[in-house]
Coordinates of C-alpha atoms and ligand atoms in Angstrom, one line a residue:
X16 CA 46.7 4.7 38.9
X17 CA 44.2 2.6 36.3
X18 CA 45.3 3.1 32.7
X19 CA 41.4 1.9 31.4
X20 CA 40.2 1.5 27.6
X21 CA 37.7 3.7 27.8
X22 CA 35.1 4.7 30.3
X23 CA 30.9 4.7 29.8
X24 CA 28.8 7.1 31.9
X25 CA 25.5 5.7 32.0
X26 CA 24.8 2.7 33.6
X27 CA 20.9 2.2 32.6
X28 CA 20.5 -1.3 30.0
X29 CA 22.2 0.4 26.9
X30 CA 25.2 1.7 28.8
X31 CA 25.6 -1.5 30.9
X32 CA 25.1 -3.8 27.8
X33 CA 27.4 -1.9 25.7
X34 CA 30.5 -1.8 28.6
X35 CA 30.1 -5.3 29.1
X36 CA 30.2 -6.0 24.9
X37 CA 33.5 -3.6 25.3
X38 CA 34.7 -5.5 28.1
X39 CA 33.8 -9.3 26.4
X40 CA 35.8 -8.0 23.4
X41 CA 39.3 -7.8 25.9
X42 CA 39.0 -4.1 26.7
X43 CA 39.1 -2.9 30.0
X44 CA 36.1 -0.5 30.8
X45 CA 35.9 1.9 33.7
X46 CA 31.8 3.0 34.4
X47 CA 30.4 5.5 36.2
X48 CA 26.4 6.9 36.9
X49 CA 25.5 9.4 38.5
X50 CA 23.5 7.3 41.5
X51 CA 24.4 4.3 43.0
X52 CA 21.7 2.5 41.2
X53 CA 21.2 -1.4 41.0
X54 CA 23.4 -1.7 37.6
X55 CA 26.1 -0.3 39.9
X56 CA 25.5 -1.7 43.1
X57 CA 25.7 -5.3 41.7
X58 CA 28.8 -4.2 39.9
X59 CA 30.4 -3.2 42.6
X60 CA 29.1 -6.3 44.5
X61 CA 29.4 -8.8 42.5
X62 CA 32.7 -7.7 39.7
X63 CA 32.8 -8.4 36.0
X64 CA 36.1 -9.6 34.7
X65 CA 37.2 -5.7 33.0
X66 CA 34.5 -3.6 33.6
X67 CA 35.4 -1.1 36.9
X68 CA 32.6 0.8 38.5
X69 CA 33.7 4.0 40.2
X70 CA 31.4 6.1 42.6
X71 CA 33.0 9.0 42.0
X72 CA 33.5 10.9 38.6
X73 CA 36.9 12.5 39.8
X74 CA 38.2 9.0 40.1
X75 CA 36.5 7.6 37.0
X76 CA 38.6 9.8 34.7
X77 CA 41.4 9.7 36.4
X78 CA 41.4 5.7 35.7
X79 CA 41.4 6.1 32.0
X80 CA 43.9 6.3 29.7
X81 CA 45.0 9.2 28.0
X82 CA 43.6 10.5 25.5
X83 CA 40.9 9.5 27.5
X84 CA 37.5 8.4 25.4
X85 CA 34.1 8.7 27.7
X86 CA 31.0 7.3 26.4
X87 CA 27.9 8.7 27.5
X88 CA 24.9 6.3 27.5
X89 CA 22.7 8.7 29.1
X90 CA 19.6 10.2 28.3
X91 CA 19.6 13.2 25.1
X92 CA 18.8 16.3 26.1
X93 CA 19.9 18.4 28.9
X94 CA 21.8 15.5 30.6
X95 CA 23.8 15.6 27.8
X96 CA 25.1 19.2 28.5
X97 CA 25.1 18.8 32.0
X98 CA 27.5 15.9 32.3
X99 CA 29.8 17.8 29.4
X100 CA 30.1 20.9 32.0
X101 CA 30.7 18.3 35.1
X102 CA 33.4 16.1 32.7
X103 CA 35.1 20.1 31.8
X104 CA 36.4 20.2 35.3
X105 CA 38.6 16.8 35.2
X106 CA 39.0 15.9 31.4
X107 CA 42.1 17.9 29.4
X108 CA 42.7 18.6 25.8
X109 CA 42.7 15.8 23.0
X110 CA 40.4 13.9 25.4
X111 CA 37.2 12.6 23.8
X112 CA 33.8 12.6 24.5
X113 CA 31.2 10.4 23.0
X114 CA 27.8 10.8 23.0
X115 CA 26.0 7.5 22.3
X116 CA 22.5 8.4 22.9
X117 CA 19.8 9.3 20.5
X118 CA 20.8 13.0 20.4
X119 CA 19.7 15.6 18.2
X120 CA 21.8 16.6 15.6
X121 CA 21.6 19.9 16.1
X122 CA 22.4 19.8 19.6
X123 CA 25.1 17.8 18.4
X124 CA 26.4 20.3 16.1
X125 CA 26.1 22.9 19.0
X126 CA 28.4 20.6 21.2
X127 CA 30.9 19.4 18.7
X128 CA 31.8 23.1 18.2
X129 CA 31.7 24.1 21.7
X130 CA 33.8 21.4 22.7
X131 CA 36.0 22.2 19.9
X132 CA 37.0 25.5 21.4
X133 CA 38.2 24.1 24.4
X134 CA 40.2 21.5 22.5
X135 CA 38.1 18.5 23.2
X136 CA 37.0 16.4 20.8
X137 CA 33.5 14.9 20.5
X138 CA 32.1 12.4 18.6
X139 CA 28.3 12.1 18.2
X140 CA 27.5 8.3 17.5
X141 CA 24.4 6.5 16.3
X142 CA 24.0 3.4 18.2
X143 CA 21.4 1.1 16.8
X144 CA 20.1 -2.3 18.0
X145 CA 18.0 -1.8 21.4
X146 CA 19.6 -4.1 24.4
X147 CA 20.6 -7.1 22.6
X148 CA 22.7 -5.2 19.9
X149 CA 23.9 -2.7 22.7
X150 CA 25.4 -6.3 24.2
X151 CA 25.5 -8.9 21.2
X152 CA 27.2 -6.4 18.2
X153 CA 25.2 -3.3 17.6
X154 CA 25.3 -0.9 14.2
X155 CA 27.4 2.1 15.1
X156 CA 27.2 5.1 13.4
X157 CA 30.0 8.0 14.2
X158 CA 30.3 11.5 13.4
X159 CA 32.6 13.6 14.5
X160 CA 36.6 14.6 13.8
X161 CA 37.8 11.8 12.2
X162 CA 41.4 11.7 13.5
X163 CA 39.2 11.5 17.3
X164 CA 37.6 8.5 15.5
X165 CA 40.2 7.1 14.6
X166 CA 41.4 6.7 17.9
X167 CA 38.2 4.6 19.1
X168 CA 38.0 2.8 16.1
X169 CA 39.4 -0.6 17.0
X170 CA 37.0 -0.9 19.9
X171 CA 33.8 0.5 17.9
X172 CA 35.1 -2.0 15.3
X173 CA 35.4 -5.1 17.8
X174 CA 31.9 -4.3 19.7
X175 CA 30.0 -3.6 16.4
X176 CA 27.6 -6.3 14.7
X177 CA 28.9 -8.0 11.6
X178 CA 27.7 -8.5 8.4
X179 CA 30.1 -11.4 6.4
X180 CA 32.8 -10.0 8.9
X181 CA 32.5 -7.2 8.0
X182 CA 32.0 -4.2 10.7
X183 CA 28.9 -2.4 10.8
X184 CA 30.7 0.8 11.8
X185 CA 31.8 3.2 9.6
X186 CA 32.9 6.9 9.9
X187 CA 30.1 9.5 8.8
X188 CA 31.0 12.7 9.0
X189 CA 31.6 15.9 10.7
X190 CA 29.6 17.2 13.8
X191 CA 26.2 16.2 13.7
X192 CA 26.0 13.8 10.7
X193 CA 26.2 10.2 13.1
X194 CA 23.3 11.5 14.9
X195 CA 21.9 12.6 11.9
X196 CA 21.5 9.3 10.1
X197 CA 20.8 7.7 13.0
X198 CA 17.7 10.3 13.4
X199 CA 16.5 9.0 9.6
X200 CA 17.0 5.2 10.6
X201 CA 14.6 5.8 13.3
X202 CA 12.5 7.3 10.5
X203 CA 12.8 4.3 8.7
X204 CA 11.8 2.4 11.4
X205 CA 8.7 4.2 12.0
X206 CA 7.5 3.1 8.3
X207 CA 9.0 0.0 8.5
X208 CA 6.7 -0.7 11.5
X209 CA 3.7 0.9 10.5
X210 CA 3.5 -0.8 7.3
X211 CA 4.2 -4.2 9.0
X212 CA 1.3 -3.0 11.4
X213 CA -1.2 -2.5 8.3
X214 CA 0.0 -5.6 6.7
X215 CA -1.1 -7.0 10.1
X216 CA -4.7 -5.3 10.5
X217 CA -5.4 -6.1 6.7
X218 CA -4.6 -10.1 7.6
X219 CA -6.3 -10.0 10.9
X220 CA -9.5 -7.2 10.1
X221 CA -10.2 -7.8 6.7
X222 CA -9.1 -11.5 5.9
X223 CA -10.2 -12.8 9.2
X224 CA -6.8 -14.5 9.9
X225 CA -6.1 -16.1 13.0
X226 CA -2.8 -14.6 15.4
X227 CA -0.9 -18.5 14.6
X228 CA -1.5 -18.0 10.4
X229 CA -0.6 -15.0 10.3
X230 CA 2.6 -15.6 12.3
X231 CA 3.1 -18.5 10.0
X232 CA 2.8 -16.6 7.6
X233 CA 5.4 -14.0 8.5
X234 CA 7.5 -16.6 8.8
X235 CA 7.2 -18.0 5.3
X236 CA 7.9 -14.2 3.8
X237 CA 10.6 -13.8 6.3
X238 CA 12.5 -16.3 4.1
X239 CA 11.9 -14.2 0.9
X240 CA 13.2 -10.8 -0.1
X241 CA 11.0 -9.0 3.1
X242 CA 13.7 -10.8 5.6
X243 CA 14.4 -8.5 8.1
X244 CA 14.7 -8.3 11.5
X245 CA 11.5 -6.5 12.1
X246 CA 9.6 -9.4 10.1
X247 CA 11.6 -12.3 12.4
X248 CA 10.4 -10.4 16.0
X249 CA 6.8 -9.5 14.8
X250 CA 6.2 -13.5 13.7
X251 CA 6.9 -13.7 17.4
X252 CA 5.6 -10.9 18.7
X253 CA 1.7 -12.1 17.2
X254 CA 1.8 -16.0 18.1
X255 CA 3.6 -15.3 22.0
X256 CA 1.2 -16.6 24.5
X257 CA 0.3 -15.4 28.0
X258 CA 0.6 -17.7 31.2
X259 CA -2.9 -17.6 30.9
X260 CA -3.2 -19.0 27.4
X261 CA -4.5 -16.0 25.3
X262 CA -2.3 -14.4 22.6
X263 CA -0.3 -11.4 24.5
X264 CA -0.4 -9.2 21.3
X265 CA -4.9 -9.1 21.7
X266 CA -4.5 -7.6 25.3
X267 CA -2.1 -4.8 24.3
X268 CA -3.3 -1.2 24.2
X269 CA -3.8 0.0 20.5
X270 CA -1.6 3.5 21.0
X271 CA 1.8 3.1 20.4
X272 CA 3.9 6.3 21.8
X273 CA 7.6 7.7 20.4
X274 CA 10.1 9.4 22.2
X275 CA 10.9 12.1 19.1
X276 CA 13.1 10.9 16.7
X277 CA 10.5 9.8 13.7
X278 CA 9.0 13.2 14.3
X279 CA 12.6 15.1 14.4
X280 CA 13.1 13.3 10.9
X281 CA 10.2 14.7 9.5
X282 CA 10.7 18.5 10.7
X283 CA 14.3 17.9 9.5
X284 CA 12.3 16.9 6.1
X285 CA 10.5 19.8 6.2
X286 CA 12.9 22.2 6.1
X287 CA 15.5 20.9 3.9
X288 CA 11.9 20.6 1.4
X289 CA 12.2 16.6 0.8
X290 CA 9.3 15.0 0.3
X291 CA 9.1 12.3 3.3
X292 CA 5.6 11.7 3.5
X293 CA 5.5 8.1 4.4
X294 CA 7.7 8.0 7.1
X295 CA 5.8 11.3 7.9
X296 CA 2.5 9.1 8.1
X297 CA 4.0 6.9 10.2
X298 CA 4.5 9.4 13.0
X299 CA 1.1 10.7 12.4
X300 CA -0.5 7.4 12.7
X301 CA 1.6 7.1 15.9
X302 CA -0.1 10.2 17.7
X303 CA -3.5 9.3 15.8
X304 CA -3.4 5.9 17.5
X305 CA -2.3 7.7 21.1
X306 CA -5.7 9.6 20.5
X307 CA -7.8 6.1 21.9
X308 CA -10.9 8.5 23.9
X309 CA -11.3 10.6 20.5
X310 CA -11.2 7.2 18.2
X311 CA -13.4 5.5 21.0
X312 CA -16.0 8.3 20.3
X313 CA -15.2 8.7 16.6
X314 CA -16.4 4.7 16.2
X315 CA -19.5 5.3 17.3
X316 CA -20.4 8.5 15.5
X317 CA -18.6 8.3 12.4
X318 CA -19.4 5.1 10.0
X319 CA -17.8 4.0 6.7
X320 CA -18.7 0.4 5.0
X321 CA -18.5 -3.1 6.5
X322 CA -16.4 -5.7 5.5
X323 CA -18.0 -7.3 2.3
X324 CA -15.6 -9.7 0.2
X325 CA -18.0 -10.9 -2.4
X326 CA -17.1 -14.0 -4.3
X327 CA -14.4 -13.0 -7.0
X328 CA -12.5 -12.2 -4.1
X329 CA -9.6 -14.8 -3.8
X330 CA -7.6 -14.9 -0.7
X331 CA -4.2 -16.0 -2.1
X332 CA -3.9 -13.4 -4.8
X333 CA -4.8 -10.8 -2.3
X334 CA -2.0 -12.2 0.1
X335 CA 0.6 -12.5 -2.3
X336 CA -0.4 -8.7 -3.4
X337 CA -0.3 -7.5 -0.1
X338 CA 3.8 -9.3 0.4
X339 CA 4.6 -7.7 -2.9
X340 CA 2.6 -4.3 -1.1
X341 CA 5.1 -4.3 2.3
X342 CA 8.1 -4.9 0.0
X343 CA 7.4 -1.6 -2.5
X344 CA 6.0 0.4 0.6
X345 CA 9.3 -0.4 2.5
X346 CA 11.8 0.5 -0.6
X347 CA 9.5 3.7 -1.1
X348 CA 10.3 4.5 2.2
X349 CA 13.8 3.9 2.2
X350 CA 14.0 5.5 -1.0
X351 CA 13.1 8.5 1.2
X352 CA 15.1 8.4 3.8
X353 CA 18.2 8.2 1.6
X354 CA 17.0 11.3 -0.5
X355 CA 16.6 13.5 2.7
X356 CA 20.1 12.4 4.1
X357 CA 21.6 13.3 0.6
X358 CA 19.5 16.7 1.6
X359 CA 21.1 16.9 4.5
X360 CA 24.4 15.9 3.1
X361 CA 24.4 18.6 0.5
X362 CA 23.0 21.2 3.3
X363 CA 25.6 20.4 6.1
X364 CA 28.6 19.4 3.7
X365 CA 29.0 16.3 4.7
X366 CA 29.4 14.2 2.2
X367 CA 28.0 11.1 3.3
X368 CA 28.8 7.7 1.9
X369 CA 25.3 6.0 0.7
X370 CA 26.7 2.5 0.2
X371 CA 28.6 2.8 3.6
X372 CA 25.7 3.5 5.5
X373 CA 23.5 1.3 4.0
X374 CA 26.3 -1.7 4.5
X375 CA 26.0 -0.9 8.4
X376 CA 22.8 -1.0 8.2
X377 CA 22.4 -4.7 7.4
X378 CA 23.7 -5.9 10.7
X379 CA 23.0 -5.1 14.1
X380 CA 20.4 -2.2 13.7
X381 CA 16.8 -2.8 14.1
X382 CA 16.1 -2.0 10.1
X383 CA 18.7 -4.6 9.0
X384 CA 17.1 -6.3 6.0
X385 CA 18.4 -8.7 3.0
X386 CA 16.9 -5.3 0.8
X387 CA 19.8 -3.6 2.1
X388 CA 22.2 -5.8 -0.3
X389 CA 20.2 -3.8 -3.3
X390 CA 20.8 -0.6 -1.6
X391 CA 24.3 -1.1 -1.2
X392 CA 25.2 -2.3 -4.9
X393 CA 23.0 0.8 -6.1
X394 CA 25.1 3.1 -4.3
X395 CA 28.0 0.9 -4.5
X396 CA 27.8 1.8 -8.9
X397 CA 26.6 5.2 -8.0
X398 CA 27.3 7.2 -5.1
X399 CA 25.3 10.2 -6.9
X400 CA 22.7 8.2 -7.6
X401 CA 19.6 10.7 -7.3
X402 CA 17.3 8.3 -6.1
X403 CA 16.9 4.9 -5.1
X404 CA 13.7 4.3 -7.0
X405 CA 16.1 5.2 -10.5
X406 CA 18.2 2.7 -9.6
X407 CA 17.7 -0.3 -12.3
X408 CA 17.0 -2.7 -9.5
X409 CA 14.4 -0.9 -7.7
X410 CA 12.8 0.6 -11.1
X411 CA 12.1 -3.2 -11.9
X412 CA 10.6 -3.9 -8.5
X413 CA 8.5 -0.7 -8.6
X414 CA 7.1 -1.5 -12.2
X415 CA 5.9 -5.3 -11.4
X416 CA 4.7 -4.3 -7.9
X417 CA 3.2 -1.5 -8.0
X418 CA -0.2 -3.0 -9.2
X419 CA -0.5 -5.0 -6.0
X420 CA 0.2 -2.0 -4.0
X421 CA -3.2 -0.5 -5.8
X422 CA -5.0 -3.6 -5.5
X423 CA -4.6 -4.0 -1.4
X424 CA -5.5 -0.2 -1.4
X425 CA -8.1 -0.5 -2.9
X426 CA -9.9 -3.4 -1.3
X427 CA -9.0 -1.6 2.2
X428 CA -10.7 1.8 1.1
X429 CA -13.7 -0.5 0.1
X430 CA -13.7 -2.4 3.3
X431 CA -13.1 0.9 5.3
X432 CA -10.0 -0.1 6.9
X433 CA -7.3 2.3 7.6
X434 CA -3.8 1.7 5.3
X435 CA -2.3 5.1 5.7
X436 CA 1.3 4.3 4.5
X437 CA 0.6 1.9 2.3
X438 CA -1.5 4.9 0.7
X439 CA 1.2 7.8 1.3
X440 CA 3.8 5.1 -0.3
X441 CA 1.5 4.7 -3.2
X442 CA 0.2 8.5 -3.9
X443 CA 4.5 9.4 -3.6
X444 CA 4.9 6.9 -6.4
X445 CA 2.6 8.1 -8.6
X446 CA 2.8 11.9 -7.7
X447 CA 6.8 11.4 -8.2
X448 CA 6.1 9.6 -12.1
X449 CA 3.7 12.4 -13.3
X450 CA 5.4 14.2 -15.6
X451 CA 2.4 17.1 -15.6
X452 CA 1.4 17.4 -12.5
X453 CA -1.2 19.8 -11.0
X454 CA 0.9 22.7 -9.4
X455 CA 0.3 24.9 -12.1
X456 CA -3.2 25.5 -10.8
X457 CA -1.7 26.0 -7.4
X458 CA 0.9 28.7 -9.3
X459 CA -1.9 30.6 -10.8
X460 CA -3.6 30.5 -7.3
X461 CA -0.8 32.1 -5.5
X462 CA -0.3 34.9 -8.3
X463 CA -4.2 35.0 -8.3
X464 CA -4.6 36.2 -4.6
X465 CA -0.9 36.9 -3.3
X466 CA 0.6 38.2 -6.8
X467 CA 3.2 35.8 -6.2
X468 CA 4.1 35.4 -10.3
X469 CA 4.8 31.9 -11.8
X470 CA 7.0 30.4 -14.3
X471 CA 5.5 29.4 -17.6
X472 CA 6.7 26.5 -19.8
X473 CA 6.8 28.2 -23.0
X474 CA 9.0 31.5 -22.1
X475 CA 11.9 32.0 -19.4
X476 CA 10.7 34.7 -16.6
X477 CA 8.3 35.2 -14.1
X478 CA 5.5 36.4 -14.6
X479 CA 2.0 37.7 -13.1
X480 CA -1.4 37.8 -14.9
X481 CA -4.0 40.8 -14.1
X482 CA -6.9 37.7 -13.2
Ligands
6PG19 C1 17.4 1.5 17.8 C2 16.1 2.0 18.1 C3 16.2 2.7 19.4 C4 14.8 3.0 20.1 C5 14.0 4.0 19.3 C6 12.6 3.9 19.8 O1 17.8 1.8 16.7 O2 18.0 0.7 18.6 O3 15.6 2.9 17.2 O4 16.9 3.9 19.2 O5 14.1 1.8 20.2 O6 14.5 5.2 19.6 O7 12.0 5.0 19.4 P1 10.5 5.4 19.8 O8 10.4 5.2 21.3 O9 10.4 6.8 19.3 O10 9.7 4.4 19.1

């Protein structure tokens, strides 16, 4: 009988890349899916040195070592639970199961104590990086038991990306947390995107800028403070060529879809009441663009300005405003996405590690980002820190860049192009520094109509006015 590593069920790209990473790193890998699909056919033709395809399950577990660790690479949702009630029938207790997919926490939490009743363990893990980081060193993120990670940790550890050596793995938390910042780094990404996207339309709509300048000029900022992976691929992304000569990024579709994680951030953000309204944005910009009939008619019926730069308007200053613009909108909206996972930290106990998570995040995941280093020392000197935007680092960016932020707004509204969370990062910042802000009208509403009482400023209470 095998004595295997660790086994993977799911042999689509992700689980094949990331049993192959497993197996490059000298573990032996035993894989299993559920149909003899091509992944598994040319496995089984055709072997890789450590990695052991099995047709049937009964045979896959029994060629792992015990405990035995199962990854699942398979799609969230009911698979999920389906494959757990199959695995029931041949794993035993201590074994653990991993659930690598983009799950939702929730469901996550559900499992991790269902599981725990029978005596198996289950770890949810975040696994971030798309194909190439699923085969190259992706950014793991694990929740779970700990001792049941500790177990798995020197192969999460070997296939992980690195940052200065260092592994972009590190425990999370209990039950559902993995999943959980995994869910927000999606989030992230959403904003990340979108605000790349807007940088994009203001450069190509609004400045008139060509697909090979304004790849240049990603690649200029990508050597500056904005370097990030999502900077590197979109230089590529808007100067890649078609066999037939034209840029590939003009005959693409303007409606970009989402499989649920930016929106399962924002109801998350909803009910533990943090304000998340850029990454927010971003998913609503996502189904606004997947609305192309409606916007089709909307052009021709609904009209705003044309584009009109008159003469005091000077392209460099606007482009340098509009770098300093991406850089404030994407701390703004990582400055969000930490505040709702301390939310979620305080509301599930699970007392995550800022610094640690932002460390993994610099390597392998599709956020990574030099402006992670500044999130990590902030939360390195304070893991309480009670938000990003206090730390001294980011207060100093805020201050000087904020100004360009309200310039490229402002030219955009002019110009009647659409800079939704540039805007949302923008109204956040200065909602969040006024002191006196306008709710008290909305307090004397509510007691007004629904006798719902408010607070007063000068005497402790509640209390309701006869209006
Ligand atoms: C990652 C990505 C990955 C996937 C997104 C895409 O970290 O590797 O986030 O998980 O690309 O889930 O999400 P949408 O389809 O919703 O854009």
């Amino acid at each position: 009988m095998s004595n295997h590593d660790i086994g993977v069920i799911g042999m689509g790209v992700m689980g094949k890349n990331l049993a192959y990473n497993i197996a490059n790193t000298g573990y032996t890998v035993s894989v299993f899916n559920r149909s003899k699909n091509m992944i598994m056919q040319s496995l089984l033709e055709k072997p890789i040195k450590r990695v052991f395809p099995y047709l049937s399950i009964q045979e896959f577990v029994n060629s792992i070592r015990k405990p035995r660790c199962i990854l699942l690479m398979i799609q969230a949702g009911s698979p999920v639970d389906e494959i757990i009630q199959t695995l029931l029938s041949y794993i035993q207790s201590d074994d653990i199961i991993i659930d690598g997919g983009n799950s939702f926490y929730i469901d996550t939490i559900k499992r991790f104590n269902f599981l725990k009743e029978k005596s198996i363990q289950f770890l949810g893990v975040g696994i971030s990086g798309g194909e190439e980081g699923a085969l190259n060193g992706p950014s793991i993120m694990p929740g779970g038991n700990r001792e049941a990670y500790t177990l798995v940790a020197p192969i999460f550890e070997s296939i992980s990306a690195k940052y200065n050596k260092e592994a972009c793995v590190q425990y999370i938390g209990s039950d559902g947390s993995g999943h959980y910042v995994k869910m927000v780094h999606n989030g992230i990404e959403y904003s990340d995107m979108q605000l790349i996207a807007e940088t994009y339309s203001l450069l190509k709509n609004l400045i008139g800028m060509n697909n090979i300048d304004i790849s240049n000029l990603f690649k200029e900022w990508n050597q500056g403070e904005l370097c990030s992976y999502l900077i590197e691929i979109t230089e590529k992304i808007v100067r890649k060529k078609d066999v037939d000569g034209n840029f590939v990024l003009d005959s693409i579709l303007d409606s970009a879809s989402s499989k649920g994680t930016g929106t399962w951030t924002v109801k998350s953000a909803l009910e533990l009441c943090s304000p998340c309204s850029v990454i927010a944005e971003s998913v609503f910009s996502r189904y606004l663009s997947s609305m192309k009939v409606n916007r089709m008619i909307a052009s021709t019926i609904l009209f705003g300005p044309k584009i009109f730069l008159d003469k005091s308007f000077d392209t460099e200053v606007f482009i340098n405003d509009l770098r300093k613009s991406l850089y404030l909108g994407k701390i703004i909206s990582y400055a969000q996405g930490f505040f709702l996972m301390k939310r979620a930290s305080q509301n599930y106990n699970w007392n995550l590690q800022f610094c640690n998570i932002a460390k993994i995040f610099r390597a392998g995941c599709i956020i990574r980002a030099d402006l992670l280093n500044d999130i990590v020392k902030s939360y390195n000197e304070n893991n309480d820190l009670i938000d990003l935007l206090f730390s001294p680092i980011f207060q100093d960016i805020s201050n000087t860049y904020n100004a360009s932020l309200r310039n490229i707004i402002t030219i955009a509204v002019q110009n009647g192009i659409s800079v939704p969370v540039f805007s949302s990062a923008l109204s956040y910042y200065d909602a969040y520094r006024t002191v006196n802000s306008s709710a008290n009208l909305i307090q004397a509403q509510r007691d007004y109509f629904g006798s719902h009482t408010y607070q007063r400023i000068d005497q402790s209470g509640t209390f309701h006015t006869n209006w």
